[in-house]
JSON list of C-alpha atoms in Angstrom, two decimals:
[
{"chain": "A", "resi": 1, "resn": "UNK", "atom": "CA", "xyz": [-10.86, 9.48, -1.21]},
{"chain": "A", "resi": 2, "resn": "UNK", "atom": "CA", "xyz": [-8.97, 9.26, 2.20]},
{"chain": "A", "resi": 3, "resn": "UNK", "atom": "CA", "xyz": [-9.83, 7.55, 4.94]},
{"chain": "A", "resi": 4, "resn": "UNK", "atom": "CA", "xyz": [-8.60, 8.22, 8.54]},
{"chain": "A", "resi": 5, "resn": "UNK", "atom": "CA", "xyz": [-6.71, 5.06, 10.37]},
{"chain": "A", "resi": 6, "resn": "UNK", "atom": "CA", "xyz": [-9.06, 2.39, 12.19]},
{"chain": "A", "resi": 7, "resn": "UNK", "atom": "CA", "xyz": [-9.05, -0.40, 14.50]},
{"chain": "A", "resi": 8, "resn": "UNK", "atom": "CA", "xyz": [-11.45, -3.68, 12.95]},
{"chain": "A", "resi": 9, "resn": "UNK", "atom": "CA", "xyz": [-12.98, -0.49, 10.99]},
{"chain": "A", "resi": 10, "resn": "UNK", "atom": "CA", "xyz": [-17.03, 0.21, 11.40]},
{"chain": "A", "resi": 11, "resn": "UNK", "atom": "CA", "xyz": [-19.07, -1.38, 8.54]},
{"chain": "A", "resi": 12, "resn": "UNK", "atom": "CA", "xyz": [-19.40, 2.31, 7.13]},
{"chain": "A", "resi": 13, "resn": "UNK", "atom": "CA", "xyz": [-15.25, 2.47, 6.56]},
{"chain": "A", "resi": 14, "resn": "UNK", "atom": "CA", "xyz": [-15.58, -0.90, 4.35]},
{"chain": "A", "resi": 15, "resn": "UNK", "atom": "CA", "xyz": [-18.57, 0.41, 2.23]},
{"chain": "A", "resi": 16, "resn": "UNK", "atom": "CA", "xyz": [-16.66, 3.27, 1.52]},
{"chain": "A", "resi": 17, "resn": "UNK", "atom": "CA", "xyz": [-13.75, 1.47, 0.63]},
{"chain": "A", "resi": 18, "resn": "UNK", "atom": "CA", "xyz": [-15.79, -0.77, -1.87]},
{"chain": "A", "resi": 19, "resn": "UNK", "atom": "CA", "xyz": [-16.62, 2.15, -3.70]},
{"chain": "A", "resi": 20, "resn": "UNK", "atom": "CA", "xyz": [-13.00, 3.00, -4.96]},
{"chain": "A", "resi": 21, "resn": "UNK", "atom": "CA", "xyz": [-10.13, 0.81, -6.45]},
{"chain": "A", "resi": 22, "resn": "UNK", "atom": "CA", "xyz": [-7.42, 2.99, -4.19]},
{"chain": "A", "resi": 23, "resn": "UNK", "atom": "CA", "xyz": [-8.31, 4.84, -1.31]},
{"chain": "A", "resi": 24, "resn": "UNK", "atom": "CA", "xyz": [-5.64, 6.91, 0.84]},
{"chain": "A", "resi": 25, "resn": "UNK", "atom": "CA", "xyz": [-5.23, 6.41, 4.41]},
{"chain": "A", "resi": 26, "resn": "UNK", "atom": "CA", "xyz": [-4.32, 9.29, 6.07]},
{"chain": "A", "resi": 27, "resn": "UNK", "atom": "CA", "xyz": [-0.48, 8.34, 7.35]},
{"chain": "A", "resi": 28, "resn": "UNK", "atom": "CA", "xyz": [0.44, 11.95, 8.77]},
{"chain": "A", "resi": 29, "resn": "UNK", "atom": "CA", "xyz": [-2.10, 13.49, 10.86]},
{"chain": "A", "resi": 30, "resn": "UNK", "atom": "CA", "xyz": [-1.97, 13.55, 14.78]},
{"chain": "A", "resi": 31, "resn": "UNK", "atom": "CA", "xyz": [-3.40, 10.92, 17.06]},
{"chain": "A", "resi": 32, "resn": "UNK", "atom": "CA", "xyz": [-7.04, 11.66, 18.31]},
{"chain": "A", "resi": 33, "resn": "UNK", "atom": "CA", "xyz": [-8.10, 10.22, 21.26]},
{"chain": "A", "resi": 34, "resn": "UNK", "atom": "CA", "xyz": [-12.01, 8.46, 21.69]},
{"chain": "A", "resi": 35, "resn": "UNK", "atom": "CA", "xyz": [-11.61, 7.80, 18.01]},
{"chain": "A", "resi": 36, "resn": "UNK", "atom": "CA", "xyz": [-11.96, 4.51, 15.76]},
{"chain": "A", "resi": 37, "resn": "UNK", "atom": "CA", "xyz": [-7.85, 4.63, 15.85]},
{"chain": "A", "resi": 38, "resn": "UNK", "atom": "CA", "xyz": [-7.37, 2.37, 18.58]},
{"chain": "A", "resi": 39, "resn": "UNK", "atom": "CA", "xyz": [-11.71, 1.01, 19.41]},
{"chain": "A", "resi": 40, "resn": "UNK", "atom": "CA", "xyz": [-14.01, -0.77, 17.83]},
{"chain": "A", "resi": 41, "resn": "UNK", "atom": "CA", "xyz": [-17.48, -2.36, 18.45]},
{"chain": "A", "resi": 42, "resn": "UNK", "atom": "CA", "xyz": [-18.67, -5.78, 18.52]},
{"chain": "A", "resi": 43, "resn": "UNK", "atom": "CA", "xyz": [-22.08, -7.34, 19.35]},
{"chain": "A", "resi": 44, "resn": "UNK", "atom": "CA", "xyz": [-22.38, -9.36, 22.54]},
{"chain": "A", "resi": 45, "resn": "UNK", "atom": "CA", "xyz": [-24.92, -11.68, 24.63]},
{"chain": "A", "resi": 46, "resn": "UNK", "atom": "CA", "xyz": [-25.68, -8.15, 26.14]},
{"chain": "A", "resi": 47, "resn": "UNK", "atom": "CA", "xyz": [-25.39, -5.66, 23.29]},
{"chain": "A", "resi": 48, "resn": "UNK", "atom": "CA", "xyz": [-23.25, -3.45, 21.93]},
{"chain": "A", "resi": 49, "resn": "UNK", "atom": "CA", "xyz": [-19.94, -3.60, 23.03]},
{"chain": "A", "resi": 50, "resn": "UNK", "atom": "CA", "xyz": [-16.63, -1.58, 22.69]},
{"chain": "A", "resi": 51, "resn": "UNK", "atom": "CA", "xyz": [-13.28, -2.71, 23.40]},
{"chain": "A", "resi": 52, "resn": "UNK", "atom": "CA", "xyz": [-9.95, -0.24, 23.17]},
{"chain": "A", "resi": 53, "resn": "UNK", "atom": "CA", "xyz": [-6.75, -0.95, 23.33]},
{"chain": "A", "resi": 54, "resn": "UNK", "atom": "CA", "xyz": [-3.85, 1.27, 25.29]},
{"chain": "A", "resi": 55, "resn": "UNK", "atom": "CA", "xyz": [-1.34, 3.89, 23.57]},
{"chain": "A", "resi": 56, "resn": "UNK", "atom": "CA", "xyz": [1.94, 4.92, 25.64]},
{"chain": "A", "resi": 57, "resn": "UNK", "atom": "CA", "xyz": [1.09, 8.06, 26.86]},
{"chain": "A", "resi": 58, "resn": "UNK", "atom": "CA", "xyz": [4.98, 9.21, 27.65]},
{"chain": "A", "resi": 59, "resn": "UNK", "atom": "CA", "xyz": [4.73, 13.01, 26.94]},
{"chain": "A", "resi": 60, "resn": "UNK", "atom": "CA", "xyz": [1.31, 12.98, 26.29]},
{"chain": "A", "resi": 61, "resn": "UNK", "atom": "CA", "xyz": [-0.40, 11.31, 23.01]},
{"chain": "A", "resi": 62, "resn": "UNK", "atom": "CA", "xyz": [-1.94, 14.83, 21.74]},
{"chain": "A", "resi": 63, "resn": "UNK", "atom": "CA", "xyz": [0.35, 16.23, 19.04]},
{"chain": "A", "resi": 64, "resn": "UNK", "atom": "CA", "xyz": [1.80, 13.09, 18.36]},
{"chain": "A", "resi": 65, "resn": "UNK", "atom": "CA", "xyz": [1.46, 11.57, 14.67]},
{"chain": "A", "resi": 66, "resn": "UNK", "atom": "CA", "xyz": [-0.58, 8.56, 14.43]},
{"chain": "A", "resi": 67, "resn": "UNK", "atom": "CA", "xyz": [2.78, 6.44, 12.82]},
{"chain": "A", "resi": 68, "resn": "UNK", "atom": "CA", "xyz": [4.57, 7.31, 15.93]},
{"chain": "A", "resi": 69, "resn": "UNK", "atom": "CA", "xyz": [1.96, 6.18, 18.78]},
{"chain": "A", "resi": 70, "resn": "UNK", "atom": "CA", "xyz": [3.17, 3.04, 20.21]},
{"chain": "A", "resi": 71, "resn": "UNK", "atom": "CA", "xyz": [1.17, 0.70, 21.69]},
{"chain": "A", "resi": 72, "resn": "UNK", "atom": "CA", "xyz": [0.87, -0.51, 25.40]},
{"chain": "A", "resi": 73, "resn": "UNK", "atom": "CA", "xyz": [1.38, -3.74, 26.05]},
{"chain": "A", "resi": 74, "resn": "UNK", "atom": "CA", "xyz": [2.03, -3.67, 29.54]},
{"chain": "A", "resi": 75, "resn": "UNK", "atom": "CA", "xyz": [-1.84, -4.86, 30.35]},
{"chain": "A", "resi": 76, "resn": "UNK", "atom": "CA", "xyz": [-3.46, -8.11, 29.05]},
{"chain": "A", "resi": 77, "resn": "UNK", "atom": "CA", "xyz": [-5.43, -6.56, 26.56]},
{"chain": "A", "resi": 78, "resn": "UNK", "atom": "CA", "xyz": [-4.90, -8.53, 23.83]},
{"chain": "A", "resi": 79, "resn": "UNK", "atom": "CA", "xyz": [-5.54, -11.94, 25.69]},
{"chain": "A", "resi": 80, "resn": "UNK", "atom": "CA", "xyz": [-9.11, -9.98, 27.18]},
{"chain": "A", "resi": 81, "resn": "UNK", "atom": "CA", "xyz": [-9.61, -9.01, 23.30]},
{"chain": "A", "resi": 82, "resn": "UNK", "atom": "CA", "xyz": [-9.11, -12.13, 21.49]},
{"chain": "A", "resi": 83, "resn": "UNK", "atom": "CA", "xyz": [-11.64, -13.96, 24.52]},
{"chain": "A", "resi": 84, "resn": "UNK", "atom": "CA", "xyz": [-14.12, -11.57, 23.73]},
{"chain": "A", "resi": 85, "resn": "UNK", "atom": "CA", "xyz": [-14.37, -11.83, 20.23]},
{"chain": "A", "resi": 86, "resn": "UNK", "atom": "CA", "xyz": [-14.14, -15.84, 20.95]},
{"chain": "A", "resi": 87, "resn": "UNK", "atom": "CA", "xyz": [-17.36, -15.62, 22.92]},
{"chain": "A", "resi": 88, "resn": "UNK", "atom": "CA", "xyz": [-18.98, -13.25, 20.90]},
{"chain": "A", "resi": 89, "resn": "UNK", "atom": "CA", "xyz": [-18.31, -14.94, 17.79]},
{"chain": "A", "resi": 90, "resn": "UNK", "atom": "CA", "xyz": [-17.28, -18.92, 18.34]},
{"chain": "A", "resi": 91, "resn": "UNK", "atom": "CA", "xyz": [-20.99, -19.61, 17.21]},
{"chain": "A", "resi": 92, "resn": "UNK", "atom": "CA", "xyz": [-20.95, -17.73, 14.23]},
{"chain": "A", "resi": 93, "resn": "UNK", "atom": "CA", "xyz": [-21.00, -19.32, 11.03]},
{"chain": "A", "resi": 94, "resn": "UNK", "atom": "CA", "xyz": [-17.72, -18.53, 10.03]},
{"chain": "A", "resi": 95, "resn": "UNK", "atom": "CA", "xyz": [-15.65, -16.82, 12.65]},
{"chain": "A", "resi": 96, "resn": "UNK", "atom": "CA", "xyz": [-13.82, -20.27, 12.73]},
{"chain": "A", "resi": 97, "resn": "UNK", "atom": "CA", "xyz": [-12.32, -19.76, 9.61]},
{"chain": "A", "resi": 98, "resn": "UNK", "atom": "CA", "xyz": [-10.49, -16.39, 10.35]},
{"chain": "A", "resi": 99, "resn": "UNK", "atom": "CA", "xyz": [-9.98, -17.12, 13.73]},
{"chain": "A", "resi": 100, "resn": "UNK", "atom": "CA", "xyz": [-5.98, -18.25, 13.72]},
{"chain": "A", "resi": 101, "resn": "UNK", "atom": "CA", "xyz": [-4.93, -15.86, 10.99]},
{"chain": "A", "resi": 102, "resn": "UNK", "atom": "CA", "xyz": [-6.29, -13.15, 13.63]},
{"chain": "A", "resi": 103, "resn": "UNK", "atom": "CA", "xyz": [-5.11, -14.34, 16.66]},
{"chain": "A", "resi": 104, "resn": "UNK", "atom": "CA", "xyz": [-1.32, -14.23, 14.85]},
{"chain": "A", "resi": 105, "resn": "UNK", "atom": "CA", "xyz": [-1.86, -10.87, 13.67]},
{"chain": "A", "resi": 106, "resn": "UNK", "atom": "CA", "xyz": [-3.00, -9.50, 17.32]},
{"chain": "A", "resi": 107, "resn": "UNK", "atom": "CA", "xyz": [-0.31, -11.97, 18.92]},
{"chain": "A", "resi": 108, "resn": "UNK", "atom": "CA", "xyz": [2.23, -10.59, 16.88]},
{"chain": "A", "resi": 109, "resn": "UNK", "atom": "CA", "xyz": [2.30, -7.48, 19.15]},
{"chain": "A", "resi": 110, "resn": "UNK", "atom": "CA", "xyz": [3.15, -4.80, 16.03]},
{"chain": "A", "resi": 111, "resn": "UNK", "atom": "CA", "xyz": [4.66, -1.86, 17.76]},
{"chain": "A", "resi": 112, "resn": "UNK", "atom": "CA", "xyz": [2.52, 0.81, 16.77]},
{"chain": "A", "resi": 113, "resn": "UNK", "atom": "CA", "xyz": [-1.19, 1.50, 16.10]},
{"chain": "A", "resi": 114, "resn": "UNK", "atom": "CA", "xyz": [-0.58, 2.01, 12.60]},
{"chain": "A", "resi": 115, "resn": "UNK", "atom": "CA", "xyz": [1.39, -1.60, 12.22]},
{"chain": "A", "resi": 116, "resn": "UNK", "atom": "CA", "xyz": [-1.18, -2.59, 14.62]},
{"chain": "A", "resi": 117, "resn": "UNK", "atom": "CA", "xyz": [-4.34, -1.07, 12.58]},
{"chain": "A", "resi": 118, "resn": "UNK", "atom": "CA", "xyz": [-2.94, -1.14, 8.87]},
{"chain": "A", "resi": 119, "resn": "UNK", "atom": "CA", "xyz": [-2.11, -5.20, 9.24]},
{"chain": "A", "resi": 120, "resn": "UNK", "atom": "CA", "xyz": [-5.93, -5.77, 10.93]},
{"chain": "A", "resi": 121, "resn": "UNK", "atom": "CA", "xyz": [-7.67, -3.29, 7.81]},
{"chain": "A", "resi": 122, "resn": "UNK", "atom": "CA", "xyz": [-5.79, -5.24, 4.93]},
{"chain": "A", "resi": 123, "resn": "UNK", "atom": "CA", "xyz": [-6.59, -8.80, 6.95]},
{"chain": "A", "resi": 124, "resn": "UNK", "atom": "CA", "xyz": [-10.21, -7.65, 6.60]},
{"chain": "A", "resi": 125, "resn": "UNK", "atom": "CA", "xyz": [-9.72, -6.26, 2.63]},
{"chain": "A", "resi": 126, "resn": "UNK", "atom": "CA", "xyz": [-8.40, -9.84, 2.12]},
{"chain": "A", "resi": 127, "resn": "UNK", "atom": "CA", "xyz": [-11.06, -11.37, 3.80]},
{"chain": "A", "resi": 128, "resn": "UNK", "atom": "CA", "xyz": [-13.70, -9.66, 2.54]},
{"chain": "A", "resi": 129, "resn": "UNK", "atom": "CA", "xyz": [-13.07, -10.08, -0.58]},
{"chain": "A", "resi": 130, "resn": "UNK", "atom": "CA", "xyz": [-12.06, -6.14, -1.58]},
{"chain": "A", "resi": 131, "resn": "UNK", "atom": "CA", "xyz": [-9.61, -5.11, -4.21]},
{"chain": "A", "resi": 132, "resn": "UNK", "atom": "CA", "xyz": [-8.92, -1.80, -2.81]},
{"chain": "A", "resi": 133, "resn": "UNK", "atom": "CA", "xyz": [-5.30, -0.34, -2.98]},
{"chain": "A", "resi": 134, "resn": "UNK", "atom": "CA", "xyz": [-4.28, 1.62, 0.23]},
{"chain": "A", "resi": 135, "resn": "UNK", "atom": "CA", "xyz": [-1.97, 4.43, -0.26]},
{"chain": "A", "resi": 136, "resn": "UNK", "atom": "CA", "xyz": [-0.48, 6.01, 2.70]},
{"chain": "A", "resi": 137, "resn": "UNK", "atom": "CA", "xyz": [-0.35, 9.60, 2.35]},
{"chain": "A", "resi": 138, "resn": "UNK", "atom": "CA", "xyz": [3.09, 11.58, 2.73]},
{"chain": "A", "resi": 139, "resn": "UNK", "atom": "CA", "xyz": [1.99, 14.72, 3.77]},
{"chain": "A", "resi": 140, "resn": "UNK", "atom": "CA", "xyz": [-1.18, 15.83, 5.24]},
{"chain": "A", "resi": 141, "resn": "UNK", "atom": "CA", "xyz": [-4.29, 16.15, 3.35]},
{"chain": "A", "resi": 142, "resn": "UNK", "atom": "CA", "xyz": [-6.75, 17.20, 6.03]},
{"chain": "A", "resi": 143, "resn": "UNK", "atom": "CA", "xyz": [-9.15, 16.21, 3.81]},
{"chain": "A", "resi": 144, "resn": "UNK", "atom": "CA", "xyz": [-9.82, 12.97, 5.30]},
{"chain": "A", "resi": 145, "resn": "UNK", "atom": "CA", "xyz": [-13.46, 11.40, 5.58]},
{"chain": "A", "resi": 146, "resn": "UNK", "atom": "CA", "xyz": [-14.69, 11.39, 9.78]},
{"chain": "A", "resi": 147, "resn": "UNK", "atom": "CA", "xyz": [-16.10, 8.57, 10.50]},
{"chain": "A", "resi": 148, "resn": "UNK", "atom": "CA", "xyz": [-16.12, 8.99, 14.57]},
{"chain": "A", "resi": 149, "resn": "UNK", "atom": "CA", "xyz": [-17.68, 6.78, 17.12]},
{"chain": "A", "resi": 150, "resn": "UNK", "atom": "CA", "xyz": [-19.23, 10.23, 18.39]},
{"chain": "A", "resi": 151, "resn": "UNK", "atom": "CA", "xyz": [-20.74, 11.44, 15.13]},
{"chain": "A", "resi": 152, "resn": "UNK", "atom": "CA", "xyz": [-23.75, 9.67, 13.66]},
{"chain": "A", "resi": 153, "resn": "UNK", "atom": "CA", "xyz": [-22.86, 9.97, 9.69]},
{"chain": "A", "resi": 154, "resn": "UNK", "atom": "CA", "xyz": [-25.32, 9.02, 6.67]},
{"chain": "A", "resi": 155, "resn": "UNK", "atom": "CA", "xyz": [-22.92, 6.68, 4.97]},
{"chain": "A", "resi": 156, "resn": "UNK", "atom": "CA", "xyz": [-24.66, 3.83, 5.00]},
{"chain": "A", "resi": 157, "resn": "UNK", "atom": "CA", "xyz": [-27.95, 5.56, 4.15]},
{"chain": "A", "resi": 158, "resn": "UNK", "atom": "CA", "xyz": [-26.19, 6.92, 1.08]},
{"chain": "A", "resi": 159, "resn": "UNK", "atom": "CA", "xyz": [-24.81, 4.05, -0.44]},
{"chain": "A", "resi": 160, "resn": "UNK", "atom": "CA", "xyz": [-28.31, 1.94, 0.19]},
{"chain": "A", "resi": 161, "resn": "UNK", "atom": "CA", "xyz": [-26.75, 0.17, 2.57]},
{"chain": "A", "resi": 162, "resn": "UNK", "atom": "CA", "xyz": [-29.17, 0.32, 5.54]},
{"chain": "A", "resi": 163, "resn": "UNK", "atom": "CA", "xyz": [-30.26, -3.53, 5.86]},
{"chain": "A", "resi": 164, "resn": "UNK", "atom": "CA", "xyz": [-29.89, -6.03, 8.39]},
{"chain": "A", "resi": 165, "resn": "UNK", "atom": "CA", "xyz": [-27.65, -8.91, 8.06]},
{"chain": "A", "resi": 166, "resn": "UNK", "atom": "CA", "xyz": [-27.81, -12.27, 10.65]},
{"chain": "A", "resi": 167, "resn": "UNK", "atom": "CA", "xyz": [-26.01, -11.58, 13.80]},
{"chain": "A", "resi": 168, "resn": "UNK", "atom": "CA", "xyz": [-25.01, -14.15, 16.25]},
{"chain": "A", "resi": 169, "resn": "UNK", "atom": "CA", "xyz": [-27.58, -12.68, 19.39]},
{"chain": "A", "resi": 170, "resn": "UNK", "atom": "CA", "xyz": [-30.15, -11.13, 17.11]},
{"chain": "A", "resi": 171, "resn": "UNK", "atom": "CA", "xyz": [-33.22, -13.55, 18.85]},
{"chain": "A", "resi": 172, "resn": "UNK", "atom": "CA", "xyz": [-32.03, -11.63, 22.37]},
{"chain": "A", "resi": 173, "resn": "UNK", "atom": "CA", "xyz": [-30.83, -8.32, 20.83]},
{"chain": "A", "resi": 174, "resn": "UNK", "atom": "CA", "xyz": [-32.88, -7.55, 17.68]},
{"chain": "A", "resi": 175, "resn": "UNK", "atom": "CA", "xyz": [-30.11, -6.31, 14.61]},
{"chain": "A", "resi": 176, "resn": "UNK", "atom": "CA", "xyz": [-27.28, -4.23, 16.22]},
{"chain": "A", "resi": 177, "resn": "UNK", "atom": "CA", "xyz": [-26.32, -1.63, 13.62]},
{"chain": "A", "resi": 178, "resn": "UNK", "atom": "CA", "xyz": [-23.00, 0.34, 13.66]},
{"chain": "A", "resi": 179, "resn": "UNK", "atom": "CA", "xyz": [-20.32, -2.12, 14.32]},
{"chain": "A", "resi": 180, "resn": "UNK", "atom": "CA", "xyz": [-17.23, -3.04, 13.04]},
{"chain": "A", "resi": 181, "resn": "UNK", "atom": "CA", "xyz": [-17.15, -4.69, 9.66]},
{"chain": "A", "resi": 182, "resn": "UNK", "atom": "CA", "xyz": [-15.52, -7.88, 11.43]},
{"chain": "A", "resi": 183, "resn": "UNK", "atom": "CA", "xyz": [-19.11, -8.76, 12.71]},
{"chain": "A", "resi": 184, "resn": "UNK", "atom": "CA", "xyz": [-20.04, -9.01, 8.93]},
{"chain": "A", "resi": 185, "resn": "UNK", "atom": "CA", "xyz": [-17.30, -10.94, 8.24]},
{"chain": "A", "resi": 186, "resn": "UNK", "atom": "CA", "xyz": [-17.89, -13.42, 11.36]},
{"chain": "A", "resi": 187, "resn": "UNK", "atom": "CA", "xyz": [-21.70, -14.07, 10.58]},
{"chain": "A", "resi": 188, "resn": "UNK", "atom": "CA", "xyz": [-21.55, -13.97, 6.36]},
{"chain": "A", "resi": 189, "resn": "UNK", "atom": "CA", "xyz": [-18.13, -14.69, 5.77]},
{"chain": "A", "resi": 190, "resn": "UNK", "atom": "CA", "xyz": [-17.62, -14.25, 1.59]},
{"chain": "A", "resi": 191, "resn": "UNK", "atom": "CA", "xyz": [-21.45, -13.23, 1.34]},
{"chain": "A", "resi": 192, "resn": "UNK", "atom": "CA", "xyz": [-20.11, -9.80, 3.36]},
{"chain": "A", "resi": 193, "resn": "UNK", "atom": "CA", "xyz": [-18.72, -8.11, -0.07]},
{"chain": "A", "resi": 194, "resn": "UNK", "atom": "CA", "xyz": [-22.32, -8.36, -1.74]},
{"chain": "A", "resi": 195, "resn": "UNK", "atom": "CA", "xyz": [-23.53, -6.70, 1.22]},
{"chain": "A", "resi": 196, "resn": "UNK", "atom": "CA", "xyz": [-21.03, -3.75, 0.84]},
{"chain": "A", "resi": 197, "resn": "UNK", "atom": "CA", "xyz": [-21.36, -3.43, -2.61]}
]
């Protein structure tokens, strides 16, 4: 199985990744833009939200391979990104817990997305509880899975995993589906790898 490269991955990137005991991650294809590469979404007071994070755009970011992309710093994203996911989460049963570790990992400022989203995805393996080997690829496979922001997929559905877990604002917002597996993490903590399996 390969998986393209995510920021805090959807739930549907961690179910597949429970399913296999290595999983590539495509290391050589070309950066896409209004991907899961460099977004993610999170449930606030309001809903649904998504928060992105700049890439230097020197040349243009089309044609450029996803190890290469650097990331912008030159805005206060990080600060605005770490705030949110304090609000959104602080009251969350165990948000708390991962908080720091985080917060050192985003503060850390890794060069490029793929520092950026390789350190986040095996913080979240670890966390979760997962076993699953990452393999970078060294050529490219196109055969990656798409899991897109853009594309409704079944994944979920096919593994049985189409249940509601507690969320933080589900009294105001009913069950929020389709957000990144860090939301599982924040509101069931170790309980999140039963849910994925």
């Amino acid at each position: 199985m390969t998986l393209q490269i995510a920021y805090f991955p959807p739930i549907e990137y961690f179910a597949v990744l429970a399913r296999y005991s290595s999983v590539y991650i495509e290391a050589c294809e070309n950066y896409q833009k209004q991907s899961y590469r460099n977004r993610f979404r999170f449930c606030a007071e309001n809903g649904m939200q998504s928060l992105n994070f700049p890439v230097r755009h020197e040349g243009g970011s089309v044609n450029v391979p996803v190890k290469e992309v650097e990331v912008d710093y030159s805005t206060p994203w990080v600060e605005k990104t770490l705030r949110c996911l304090d609000t959104a989460y602080f009251s969350s049963a165990y948000y708390e817990y991962y908080r720091d570790e985080l917060r050192g990992i985003m503060l850390s400022r890794p060069r490029t997305l793929w520092e950026l989203d390789m350190e986040i995805i095996r913080f979240l393996i670890r966390k979760t509880g997962l076993a699953t080997r990452l393999v970078e690829t060294d050529s490219y496979r196109g055969d990656a899975l798409d899991i897109h922001p853009k594309c409704p997929n079944t994944i979920l559905r096919d593994y049985g995993l189409e249940r509601e877990y507690y969320q933080v604002f589900a009294q105001r917002n009913g069950f929020v589906p389709g957000l990144s597996v860090a939301d599982l993490l924040f509101n069931e903590g170790p309980a999140s790898l039963d849910y994925l399996r």
